[in-house]
Amino acid sequence: MKELAGKTAAVTGAASGIGRMLALNLVREGCGVALADIDAQGLEETARLAAGKAEVSTHVVDVSD
């Protein structure tokens, strides 16, 4: 697998499901994440689960626009 530590990834659909698991796997590898979803509450839960493992930012957006 490619080295992810110190990199940053944007993850859409990060409030639940596959997007959340992808984000958590990325931070476990030391990758910072910009989390995006229309579900603000779900984003905050994902950010809470990822806290302290890597840099995390949340963005409430509708990527279909």
PDB file of C-alpha atoms in Angstrom:
ATOM      1  CA  MET A   1       0.000   0.000   0.000  1.00  0.00           C
ATOM      2  CA  LYS A   2       1.119   3.532  -0.709  1.00  0.00           C
ATOM      3  CA  GLU A   3       2.477   5.562   2.231  1.00  0.00           C
ATOM      4  CA  LEU A   4      -0.385   7.698   3.572  1.00  0.00           C
ATOM      5  CA  ALA A   5       1.169   9.259   6.674  1.00  0.00           C
ATOM      6  CA  GLY A   6       1.438  13.011   6.303  1.00  0.00           C
ATOM      7  CA  LYS A   7      -0.883  13.157   3.280  1.00  0.00           C
ATOM      8  CA  THR A   8      -4.409  14.615   3.195  1.00  0.00           C
ATOM      9  CA  ALA A   9      -7.476  13.031   1.593  1.00  0.00           C
ATOM     10  CA  ALA A  10     -10.956  14.399   0.892  1.00  0.00           C
ATOM     11  CA  VAL A  11     -13.699  11.897   1.752  1.00  0.00           C
ATOM     12  CA  THR A  12     -17.267  12.499   0.568  1.00  0.00           C
ATOM     13  CA  GLY A  13     -20.131  10.632   2.195  1.00  0.00           C
ATOM     14  CA  ALA A  14     -18.078  10.579   5.408  1.00  0.00           C
ATOM     15  CA  ALA A  15     -21.051  10.755   7.797  1.00  0.00           C
ATOM     16  CA  SER A  16     -21.798   7.021   7.611  1.00  0.00           C
ATOM     17  CA  GLY A  17     -21.241   3.714   5.885  1.00  0.00           C
ATOM     18  CA  ILE A  18     -18.351   3.190   3.488  1.00  0.00           C
ATOM     19  CA  GLY A  19     -17.330   6.870   3.605  1.00  0.00           C
ATOM     20  CA  ARG A  20     -17.012   6.779   7.402  1.00  0.00           C
ATOM     21  CA  MET A  21     -15.015   3.551   7.365  1.00  0.00           C
ATOM     22  CA  LEU A  22     -12.728   4.873   4.622  1.00  0.00           C
ATOM     23  CA  ALA A  23     -12.080   8.036   6.652  1.00  0.00           C
ATOM     24  CA  LEU A  24     -11.334   6.055   9.822  1.00  0.00           C
ATOM     25  CA  ASN A  25      -8.982   3.719   7.958  1.00  0.00           C
ATOM     26  CA  LEU A  26      -7.156   6.692   6.453  1.00  0.00           C
ATOM     27  CA  VAL A  27      -6.621   8.397   9.815  1.00  0.00           C
ATOM     28  CA  ARG A  28      -5.447   5.110  11.306  1.00  0.00           C
ATOM     29  CA  GLU A  29      -2.691   5.227   8.657  1.00  0.00           C
ATOM     30  CA  GLY A  30      -1.774   8.790   9.689  1.00  0.00           C
ATOM     31  CA  CYS A  31      -3.512  10.505   6.796  1.00  0.00           C
ATOM     32  CA  GLY A  32      -5.304  13.793   7.482  1.00  0.00           C
ATOM     33  CA  VAL A  33      -8.876  13.939   6.208  1.00  0.00           C
ATOM     34  CA  ALA A  34     -11.323  16.566   5.016  1.00  0.00           C
ATOM     35  CA  LEU A  35     -14.725  15.003   5.728  1.00  0.00           C
ATOM     36  CA  ALA A  36     -17.695  16.072   3.593  1.00  0.00           C
ATOM     37  CA  ASP A  37     -21.394  15.163   3.762  1.00  0.00           C
ATOM     38  CA  ILE A  38     -24.827  16.783   3.978  1.00  0.00           C
ATOM     39  CA  ASP A  39     -25.384  15.160   7.410  1.00  0.00           C
ATOM     40  CA  ALA A  40     -23.752  17.512   9.951  1.00  0.00           C
ATOM     41  CA  GLN A  41     -24.520  15.270  12.928  1.00  0.00           C
ATOM     42  CA  GLY A  42     -23.030  12.213  11.221  1.00  0.00           C
ATOM     43  CA  LEU A  43     -19.921  14.197  10.255  1.00  0.00           C
ATOM     44  CA  GLU A  44     -19.385  15.235  13.857  1.00  0.00           C
ATOM     45  CA  GLU A  45     -19.659  11.586  14.958  1.00  0.00           C
ATOM     46  CA  THR A  46     -17.076  10.535  12.358  1.00  0.00           C
ATOM     47  CA  ALA A  47     -14.778  13.358  13.486  1.00  0.00           C
ATOM     48  CA  ARG A  48     -15.208  12.262  17.109  1.00  0.00           C
ATOM     49  CA  LEU A  49     -14.273   8.690  16.213  1.00  0.00           C
ATOM     50  CA  ALA A  50     -11.171   9.937  14.366  1.00  0.00           C
ATOM     51  CA  ALA A  51     -10.096  12.436  17.033  1.00  0.00           C
ATOM     52  CA  GLY A  52      -6.460  12.426  18.047  1.00  0.00           C
ATOM     53  CA  LYS A  53      -5.307  10.111  15.278  1.00  0.00           C
ATOM     54  CA  ALA A  54      -4.724  12.676  12.507  1.00  0.00           C
ATOM     55  CA  GLU A  55      -5.811  16.134  11.409  1.00  0.00           C
ATOM     56  CA  VAL A  56      -9.550  16.179  10.663  1.00  0.00           C
ATOM     57  CA  SER A  57     -11.815  18.888   9.244  1.00  0.00           C
ATOM     58  CA  THR A  58     -15.552  18.666   8.561  1.00  0.00           C
ATOM     59  CA  HIS A  59     -17.487  20.318   5.735  1.00  0.00           C
ATOM     60  CA  VAL A  60     -21.267  20.215   5.374  1.00  0.00           C
ATOM     61  CA  VAL A  61     -21.776  20.225   1.618  1.00  0.00           C
ATOM     62  CA  ASP A  62     -23.976  18.674  -1.040  1.00  0.00           C
ATOM     63  CA  VAL A  63     -21.518  17.345  -3.618  1.00  0.00           C
ATOM     64  CA  SER A  64     -24.347  16.648  -6.061  1.00  0.00           C
ATOM     65  CA  ASP A  65     -24.643  20.440  -6.666  1.00  0.00           C
TER      66      ASP A  65
END
